[in-house]
Coordinates of C-alpha atoms in Angstrom, one line a residue:
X1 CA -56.2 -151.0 3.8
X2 CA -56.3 -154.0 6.6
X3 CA -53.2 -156.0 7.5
X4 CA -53.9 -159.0 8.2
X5 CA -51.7 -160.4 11.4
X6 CA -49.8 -163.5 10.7
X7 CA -50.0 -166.4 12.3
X8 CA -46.9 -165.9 14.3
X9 CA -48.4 -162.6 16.1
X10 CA -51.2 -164.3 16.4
X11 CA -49.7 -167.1 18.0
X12 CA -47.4 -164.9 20.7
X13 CA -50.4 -162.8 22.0
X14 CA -51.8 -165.8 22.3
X15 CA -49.1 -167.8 24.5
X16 CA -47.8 -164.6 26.2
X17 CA -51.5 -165.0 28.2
X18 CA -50.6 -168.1 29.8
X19 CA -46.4 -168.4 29.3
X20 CA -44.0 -165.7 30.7
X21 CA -42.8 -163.3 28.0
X22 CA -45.0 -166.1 25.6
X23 CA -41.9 -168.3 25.4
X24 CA -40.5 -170.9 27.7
X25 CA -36.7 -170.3 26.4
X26 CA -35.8 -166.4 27.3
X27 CA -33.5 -165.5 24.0
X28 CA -36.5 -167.0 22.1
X29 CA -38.7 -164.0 22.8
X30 CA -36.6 -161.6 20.2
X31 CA -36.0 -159.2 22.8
X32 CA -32.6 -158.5 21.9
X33 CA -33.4 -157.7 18.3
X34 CA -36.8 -156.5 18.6
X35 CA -39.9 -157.8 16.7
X36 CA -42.3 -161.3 16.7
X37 CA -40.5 -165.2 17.3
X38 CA -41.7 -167.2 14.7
X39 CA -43.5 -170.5 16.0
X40 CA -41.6 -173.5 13.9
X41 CA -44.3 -176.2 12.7
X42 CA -42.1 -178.4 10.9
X43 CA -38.3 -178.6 10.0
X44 CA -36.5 -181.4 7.6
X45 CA -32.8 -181.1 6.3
X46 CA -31.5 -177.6 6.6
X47 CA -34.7 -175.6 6.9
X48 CA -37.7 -175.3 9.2
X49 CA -41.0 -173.5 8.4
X50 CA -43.1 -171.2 10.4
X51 CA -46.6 -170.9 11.3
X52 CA -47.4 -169.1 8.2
X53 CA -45.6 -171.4 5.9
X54 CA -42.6 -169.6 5.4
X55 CA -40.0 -171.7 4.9
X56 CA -35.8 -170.5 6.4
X57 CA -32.8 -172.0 5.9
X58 CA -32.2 -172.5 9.4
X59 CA -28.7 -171.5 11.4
X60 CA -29.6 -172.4 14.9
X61 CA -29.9 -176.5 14.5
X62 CA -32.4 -176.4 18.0
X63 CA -29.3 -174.3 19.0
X64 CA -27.0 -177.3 18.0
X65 CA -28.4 -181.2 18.1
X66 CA -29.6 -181.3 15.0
X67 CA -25.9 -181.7 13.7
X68 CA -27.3 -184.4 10.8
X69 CA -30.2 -182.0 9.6
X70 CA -33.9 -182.1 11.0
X71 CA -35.6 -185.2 10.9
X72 CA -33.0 -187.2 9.6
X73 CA -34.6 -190.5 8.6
X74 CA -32.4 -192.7 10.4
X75 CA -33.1 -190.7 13.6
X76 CA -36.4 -191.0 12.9
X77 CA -36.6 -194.6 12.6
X78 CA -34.9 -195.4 15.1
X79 CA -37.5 -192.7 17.7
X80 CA -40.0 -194.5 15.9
X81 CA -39.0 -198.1 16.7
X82 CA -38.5 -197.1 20.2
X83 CA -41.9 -195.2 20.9
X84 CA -43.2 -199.1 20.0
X85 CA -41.5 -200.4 22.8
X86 CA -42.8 -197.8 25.3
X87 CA -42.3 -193.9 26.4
X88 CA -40.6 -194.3 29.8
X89 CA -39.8 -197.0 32.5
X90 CA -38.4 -195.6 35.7
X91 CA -36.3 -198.8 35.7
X92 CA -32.6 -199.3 34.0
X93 CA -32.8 -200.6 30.1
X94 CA -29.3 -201.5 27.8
X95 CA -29.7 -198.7 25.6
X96 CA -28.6 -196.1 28.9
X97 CA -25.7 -198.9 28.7
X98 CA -25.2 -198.4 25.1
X99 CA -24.8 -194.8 25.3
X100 CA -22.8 -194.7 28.1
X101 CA -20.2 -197.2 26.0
X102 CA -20.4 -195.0 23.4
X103 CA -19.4 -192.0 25.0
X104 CA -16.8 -193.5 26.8
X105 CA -15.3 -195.1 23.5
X106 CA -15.7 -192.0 21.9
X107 CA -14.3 -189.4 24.7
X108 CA -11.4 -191.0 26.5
X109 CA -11.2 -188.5 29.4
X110 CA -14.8 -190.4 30.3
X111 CA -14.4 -193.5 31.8
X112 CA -17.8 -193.8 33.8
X113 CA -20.8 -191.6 32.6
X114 CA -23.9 -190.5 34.2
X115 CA -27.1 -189.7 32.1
X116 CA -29.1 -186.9 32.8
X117 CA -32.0 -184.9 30.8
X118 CA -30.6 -181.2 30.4
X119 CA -27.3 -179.6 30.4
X120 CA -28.1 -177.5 33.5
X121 CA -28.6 -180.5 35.4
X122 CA -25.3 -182.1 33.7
X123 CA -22.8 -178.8 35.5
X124 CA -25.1 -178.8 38.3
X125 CA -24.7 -182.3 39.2
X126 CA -21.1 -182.3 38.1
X127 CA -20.5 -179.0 40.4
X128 CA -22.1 -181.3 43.7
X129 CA -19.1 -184.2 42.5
X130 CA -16.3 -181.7 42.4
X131 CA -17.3 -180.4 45.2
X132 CA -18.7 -183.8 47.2
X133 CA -14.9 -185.1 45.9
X134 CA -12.6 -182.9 47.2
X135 CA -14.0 -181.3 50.2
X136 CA -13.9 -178.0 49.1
X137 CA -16.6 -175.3 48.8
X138 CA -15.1 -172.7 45.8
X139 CA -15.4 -172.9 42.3
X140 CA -14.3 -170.6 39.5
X141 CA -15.8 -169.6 36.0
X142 CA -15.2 -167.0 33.6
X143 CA -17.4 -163.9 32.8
X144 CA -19.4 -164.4 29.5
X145 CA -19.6 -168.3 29.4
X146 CA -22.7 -170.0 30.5
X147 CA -23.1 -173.2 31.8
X148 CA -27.2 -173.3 32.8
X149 CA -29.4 -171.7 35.0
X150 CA -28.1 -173.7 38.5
X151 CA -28.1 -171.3 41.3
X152 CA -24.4 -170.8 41.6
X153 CA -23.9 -170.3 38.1
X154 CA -25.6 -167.7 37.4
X155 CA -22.7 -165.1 38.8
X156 CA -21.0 -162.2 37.1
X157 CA -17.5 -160.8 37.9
X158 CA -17.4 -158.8 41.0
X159 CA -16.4 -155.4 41.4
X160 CA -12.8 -155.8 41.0
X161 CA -9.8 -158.3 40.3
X162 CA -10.4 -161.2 42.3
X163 CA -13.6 -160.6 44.0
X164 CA -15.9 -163.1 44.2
X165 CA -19.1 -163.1 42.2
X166 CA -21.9 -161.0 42.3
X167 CA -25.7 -162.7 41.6
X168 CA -27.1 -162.6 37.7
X169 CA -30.6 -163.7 38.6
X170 CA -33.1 -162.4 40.6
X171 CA -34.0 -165.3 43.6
X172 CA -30.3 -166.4 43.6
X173 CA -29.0 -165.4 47.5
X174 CA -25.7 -164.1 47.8
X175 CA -24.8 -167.1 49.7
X176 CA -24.7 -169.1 46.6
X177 CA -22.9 -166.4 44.6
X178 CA -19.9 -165.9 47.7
X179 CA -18.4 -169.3 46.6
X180 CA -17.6 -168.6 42.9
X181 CA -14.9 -167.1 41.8
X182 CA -15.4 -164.9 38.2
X183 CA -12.5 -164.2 35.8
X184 CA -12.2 -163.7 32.7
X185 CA -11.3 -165.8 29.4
X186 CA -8.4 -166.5 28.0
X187 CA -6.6 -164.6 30.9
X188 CA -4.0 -166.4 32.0
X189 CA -2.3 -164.1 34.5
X190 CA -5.5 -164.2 36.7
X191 CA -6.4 -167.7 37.0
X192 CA -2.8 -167.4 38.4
X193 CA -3.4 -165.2 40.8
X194 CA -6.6 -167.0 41.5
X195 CA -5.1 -170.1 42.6
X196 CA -1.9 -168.6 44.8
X197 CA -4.9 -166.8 46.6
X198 CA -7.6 -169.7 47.1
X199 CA -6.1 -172.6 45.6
X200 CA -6.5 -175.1 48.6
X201 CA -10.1 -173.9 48.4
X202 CA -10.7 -174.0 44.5
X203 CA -13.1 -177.3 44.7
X204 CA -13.7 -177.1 40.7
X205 CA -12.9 -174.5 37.5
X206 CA -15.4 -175.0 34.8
X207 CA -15.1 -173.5 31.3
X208 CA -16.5 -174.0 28.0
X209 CA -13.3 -174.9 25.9
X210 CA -15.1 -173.3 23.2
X211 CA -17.9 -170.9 24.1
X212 CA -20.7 -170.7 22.7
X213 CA -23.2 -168.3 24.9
X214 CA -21.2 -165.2 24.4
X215 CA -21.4 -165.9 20.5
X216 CA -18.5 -168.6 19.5
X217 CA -15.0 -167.3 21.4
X218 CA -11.8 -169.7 21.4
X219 CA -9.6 -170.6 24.5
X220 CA -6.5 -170.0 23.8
X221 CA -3.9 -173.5 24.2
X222 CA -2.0 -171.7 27.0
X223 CA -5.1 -171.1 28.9
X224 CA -6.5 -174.0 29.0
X225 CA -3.0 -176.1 29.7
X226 CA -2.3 -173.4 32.5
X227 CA -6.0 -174.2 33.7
X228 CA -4.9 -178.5 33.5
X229 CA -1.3 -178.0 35.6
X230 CA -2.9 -175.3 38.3
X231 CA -5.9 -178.4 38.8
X232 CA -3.5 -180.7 38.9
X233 CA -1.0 -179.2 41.0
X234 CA -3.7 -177.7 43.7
X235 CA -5.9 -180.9 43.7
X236 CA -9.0 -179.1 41.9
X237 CA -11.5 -181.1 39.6
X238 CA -11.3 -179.3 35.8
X239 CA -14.3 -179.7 34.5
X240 CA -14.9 -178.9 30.4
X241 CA -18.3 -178.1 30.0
X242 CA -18.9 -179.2 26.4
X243 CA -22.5 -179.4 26.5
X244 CA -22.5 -177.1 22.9
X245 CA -19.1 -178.3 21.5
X246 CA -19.1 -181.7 22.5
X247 CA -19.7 -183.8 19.1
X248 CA -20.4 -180.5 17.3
X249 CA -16.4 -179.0 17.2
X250 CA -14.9 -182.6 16.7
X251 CA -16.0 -186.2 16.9
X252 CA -14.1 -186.3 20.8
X253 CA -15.4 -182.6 21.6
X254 CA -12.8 -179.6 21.6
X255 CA -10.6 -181.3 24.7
X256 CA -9.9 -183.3 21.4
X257 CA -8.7 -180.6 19.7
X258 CA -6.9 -179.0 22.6
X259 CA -5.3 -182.2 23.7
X260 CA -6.0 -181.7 26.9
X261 CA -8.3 -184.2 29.3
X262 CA -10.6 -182.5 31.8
X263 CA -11.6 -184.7 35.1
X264 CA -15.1 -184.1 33.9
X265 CA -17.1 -183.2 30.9
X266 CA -20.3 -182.4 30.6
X267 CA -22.5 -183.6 27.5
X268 CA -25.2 -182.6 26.1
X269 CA -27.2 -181.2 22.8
X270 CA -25.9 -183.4 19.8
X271 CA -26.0 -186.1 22.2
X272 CA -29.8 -186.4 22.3
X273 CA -30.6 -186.1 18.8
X274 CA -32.9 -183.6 19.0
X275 CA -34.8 -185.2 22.2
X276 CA -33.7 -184.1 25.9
X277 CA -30.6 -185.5 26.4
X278 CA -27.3 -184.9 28.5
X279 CA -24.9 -186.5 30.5
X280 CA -21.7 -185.9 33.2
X281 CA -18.4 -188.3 33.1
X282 CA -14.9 -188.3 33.7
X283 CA -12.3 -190.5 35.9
X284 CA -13.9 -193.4 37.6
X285 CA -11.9 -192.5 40.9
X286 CA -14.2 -189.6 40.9
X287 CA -17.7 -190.7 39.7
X288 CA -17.6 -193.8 42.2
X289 CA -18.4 -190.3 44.9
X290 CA -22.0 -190.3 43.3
X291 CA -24.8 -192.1 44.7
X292 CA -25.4 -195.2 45.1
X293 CA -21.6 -195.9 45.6
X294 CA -21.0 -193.1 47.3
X295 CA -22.5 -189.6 49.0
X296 CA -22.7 -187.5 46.1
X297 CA -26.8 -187.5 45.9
X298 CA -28.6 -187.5 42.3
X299 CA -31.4 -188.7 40.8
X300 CA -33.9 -188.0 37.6
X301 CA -36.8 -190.1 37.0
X302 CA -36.4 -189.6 33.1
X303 CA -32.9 -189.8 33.3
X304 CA -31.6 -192.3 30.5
X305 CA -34.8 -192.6 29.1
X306 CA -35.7 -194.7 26.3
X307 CA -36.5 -192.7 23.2
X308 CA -34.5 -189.8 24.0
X309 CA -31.6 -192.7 23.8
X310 CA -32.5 -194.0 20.6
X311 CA -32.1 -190.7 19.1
X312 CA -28.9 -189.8 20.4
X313 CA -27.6 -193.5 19.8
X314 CA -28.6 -193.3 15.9
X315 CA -27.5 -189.2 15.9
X316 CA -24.0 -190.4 17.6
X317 CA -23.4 -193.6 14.8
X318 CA -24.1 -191.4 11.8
X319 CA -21.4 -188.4 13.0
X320 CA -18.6 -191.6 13.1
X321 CA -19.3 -191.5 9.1
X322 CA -15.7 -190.7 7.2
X323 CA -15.1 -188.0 6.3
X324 CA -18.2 -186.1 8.2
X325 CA -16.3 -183.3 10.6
X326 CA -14.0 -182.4 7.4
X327 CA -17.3 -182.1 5.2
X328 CA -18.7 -180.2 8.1
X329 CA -16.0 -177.7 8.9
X330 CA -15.4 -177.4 5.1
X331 CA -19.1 -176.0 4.5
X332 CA -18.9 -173.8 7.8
X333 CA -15.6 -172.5 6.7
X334 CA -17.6 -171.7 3.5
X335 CA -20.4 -170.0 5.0
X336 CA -17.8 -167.6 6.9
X337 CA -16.0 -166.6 4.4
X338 CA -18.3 -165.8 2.2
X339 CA -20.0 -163.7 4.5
X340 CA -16.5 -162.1 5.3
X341 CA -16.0 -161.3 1.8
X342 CA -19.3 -160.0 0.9
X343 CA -19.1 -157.3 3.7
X344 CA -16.0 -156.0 2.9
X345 CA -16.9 -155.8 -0.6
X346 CA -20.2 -154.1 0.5
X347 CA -18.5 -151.3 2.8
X348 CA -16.4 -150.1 -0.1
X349 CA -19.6 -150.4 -2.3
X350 CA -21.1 -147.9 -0.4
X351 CA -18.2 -145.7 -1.0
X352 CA -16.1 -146.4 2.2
X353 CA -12.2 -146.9 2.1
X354 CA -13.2 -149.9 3.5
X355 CA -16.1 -152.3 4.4
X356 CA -18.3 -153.0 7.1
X357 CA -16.3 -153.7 10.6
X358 CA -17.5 -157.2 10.2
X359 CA -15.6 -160.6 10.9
X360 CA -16.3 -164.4 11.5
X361 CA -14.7 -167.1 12.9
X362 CA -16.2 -171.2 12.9
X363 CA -14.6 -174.3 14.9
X364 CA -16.4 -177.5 13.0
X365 CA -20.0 -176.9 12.7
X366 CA -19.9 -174.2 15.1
X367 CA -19.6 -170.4 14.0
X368 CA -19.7 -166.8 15.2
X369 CA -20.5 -163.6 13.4
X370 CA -19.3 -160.4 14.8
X371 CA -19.9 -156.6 13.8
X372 CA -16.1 -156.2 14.9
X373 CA -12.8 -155.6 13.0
X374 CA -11.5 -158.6 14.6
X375 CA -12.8 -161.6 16.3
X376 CA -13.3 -161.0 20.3
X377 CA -11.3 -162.9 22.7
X378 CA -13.4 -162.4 26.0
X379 CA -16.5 -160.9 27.0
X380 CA -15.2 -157.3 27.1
X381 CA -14.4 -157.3 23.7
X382 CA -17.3 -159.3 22.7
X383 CA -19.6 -156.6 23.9
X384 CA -17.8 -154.2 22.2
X385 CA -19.9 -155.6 19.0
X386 CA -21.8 -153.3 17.0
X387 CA -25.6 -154.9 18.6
X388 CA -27.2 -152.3 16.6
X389 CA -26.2 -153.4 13.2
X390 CA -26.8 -156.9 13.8
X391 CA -30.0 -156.5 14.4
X392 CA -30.5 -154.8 11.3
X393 CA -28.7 -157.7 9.6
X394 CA -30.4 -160.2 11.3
X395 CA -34.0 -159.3 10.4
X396 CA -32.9 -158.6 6.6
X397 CA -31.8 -162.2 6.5
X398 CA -34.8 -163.1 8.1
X399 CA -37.0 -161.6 5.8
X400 CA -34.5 -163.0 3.1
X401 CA -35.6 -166.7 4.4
X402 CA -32.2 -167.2 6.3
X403 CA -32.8 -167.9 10.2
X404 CA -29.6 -166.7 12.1
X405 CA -29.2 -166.5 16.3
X406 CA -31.9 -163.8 17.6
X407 CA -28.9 -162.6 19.3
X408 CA -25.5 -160.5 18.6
X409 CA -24.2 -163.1 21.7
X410 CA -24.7 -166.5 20.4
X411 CA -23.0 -168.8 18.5
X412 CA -24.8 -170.3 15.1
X413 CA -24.7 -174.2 14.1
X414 CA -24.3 -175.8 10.5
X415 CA -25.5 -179.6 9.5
X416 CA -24.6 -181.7 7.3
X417 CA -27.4 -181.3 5.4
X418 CA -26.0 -177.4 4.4
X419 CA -25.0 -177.9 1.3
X420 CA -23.4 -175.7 -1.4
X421 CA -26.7 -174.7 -2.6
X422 CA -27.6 -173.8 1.0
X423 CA -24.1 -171.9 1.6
X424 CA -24.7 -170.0 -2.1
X425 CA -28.3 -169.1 -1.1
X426 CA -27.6 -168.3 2.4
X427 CA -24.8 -165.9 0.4
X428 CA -27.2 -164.3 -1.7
X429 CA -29.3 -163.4 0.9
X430 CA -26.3 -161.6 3.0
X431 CA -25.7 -159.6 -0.8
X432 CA -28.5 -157.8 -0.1
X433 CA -28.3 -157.4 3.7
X434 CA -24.9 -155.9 4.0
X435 CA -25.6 -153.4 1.1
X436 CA -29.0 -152.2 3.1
X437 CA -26.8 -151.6 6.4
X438 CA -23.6 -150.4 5.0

């Protein structure tokens, strides 16, 4: 008997002819948990459906704008409206003024905000002020968080304590990777060290005050206010890169929940709606140093532009609803759990003294899920995740209908349109996947 392929297959041969890999996003390709994308040809609400019609309940949110649900009708409206007006205009309009109020209102540490159209240009450009701003050449990250494909991020921790970085990425020269600094999260001790050995040279440390690329880890408040006084007392920029948790962990971003105010943010993701969207901000004193005020040298031609605007502007005015993080965080919180509970239950099911090493952890509408006895706290103990048996669990809630991350290393997203029928299907679904991998 003849199988016949399915659309999706069909599909990737098809664009792996003319599109490296057949994908133009690399953890899109499934090559961490083996098997065929699917090829989305419509979303709405919580779900999205692929080229053969299948329909999932959908945990990646277009990896986290679509914080209201897909196509919300509002957000819709408003695209429409603008698409009317025209697509682009390479000149300045007041909706890039809009935004720009908005975010300031909404994020105090921003008082002047530049738009921009991805989060890698957001840290990229945000790296040239820090740098452009202080003089100074060094900047330091921490192993496991990403912050775009700009050459000088794309470093890994060197060979020992306090080295500088080694290259990630094929093309990027060693030059590049010579200036940053890698050490890792929620280490305290070292970004000590870091600073009594280089501080005069430290230009900029950027973090993601929740991580989301090394599946969802947590500063810790210690780090992050020993990150603020070192900055502060060496004259480096801090610079929160809350391109995923801005507007998804809190309505001011997780500096909101940390009480702590970075020199610059970077925004991106919920911002746009959906539609390519991003932005850099922080003290005034500092963003007068980009151009045309001062030497600091960007540009984009779609920067700011028009429709993208109107999405983010109609995405950011719904989120200020009452009552919508604590509806949010409530349903992650429920999702989480019930996964928690349902694995330990399965484990002993299965005859063990106790259940599947499996644990979870959500800020807001962000989660994590990790084959672990406890949740990780950097990227060593991140990657000490069983892969193996999330894969397995991943392509059992697949074929269940339930989209999750196509990786055991990234975070997973919940909208407000997730509801407690969602959650309690999403639920039954993980009944049956945990038994088949316990």
């Amino acid at each position: 008997m003849t199988t016949t392929p399915s659309n999706n297959d069909t599909l990737f041969a098809r664009a792996q002819l003319t599109t490296p890999g057949g994908v133009n996003s690399p953890v899109r390709a499934f090559r961490s948990v083996g098997g065929t994308p699917r090829f989305i040809k419509r979303a709405q609400g919580p779900y999205f459906w692929d080229a053969d019609d299948r329909r999932y309940i959908d945990y990646i949110g277009s990896w986290g704008p679509a914080i209201v649900g897909h196509a919300h009708p509002e957000v819709i409206a408003a695209v429409q409206q603008a698409v009317l007006n025209g697509l682009s205009f390479g000149a300045p309009t007041e909706g890039e003024i809009l935004m720009a109020e908005e975010i300031c209102k909404l994020v105090p540490s921003i008082e002047q905000v530049r738009l921009v159209s991805s989060g890698t240009e957001a840290t990229m450009s945000a790296l040239r002020l820090a740098r452009g701003a202080t003089g100074r050449d060094k900047i330091v990250k921490f192993e496991g968080c990403y912050h775009g494909h700009a050459d000088s991020l794309l470093v890994k921790a060197g060979s020992g304590l306090l080295t500088f970085g080694n290259p990630t990425s094929a093309g990027v020269p060693e030059d590049f990777a010579k200036h940053t600094l890698v050490l890792d999260y929620n280490n305290t001790q070292q970004l000590e060290d870091a600073f009594k050995a280089w501080g005069n040279e430290i230009a900029c440390v950027i973090v993601e005050p929740v991580a989301g690329n090394m599946n969802l880890l947590r500063a810790s408040q210690e780090f992050l206010q020993t990150m603020r006084r070192l900055c502060t007392e060496y004259g480096a920029v801090l610079m929160f890169d809350e391109v995923m948790s801005g507007f998804r962990v809190a309505l001011g971003g997780a500096q909101a929940l940390y009480g702590i105010a970075p020199d610059i943010t970077a925004l991106g993701k919920v911002i746009g709606g959906g539609l390519p969207v991003a932005a850099f901000g922080g003290r005034a004193d500092l963003m007068r140093h980009m151009a045309p005020l001062g030497g600091v040298y960007q540009a984009g031609t779609l920067s700011g532009n028009p429709v993208a605007v109107a999405a983010g502007l109609s995405t950011l005015k719904l989120i200020q609803a009452p009552g919508f993080y604590e509806s949010l965080g409530a349903q992650t919180d429920k999702l989480v759990n019930g996964l928690v509970k349902i694995a330990q239950d399965a484990g002993k099911g299965a005859g063990k003294d106790k259940g599947i090493a499996f644990c979870g952890d959500s800020v807001g509408g962000m989660f994590g899920l990790y084959f672990t006895e406890r949740p990780p706290k950097d990227f060593n103990s991140m990657m000490q995740c069983d892969k193996e048996r999330f894969n397995r669990f991943f392509h059992a809630m697949l074929d269940a209908g339930v989209y999750l991350a196509p990786s055991a290393f990234e975070a997973g997203f919940v909208s407000a349109q997730h509801d407690d029928a969602v959650i309690e299907a999403t639920l039954e679904a993980a009944r049956d996947a945990f038994a088949a991998i316990a």
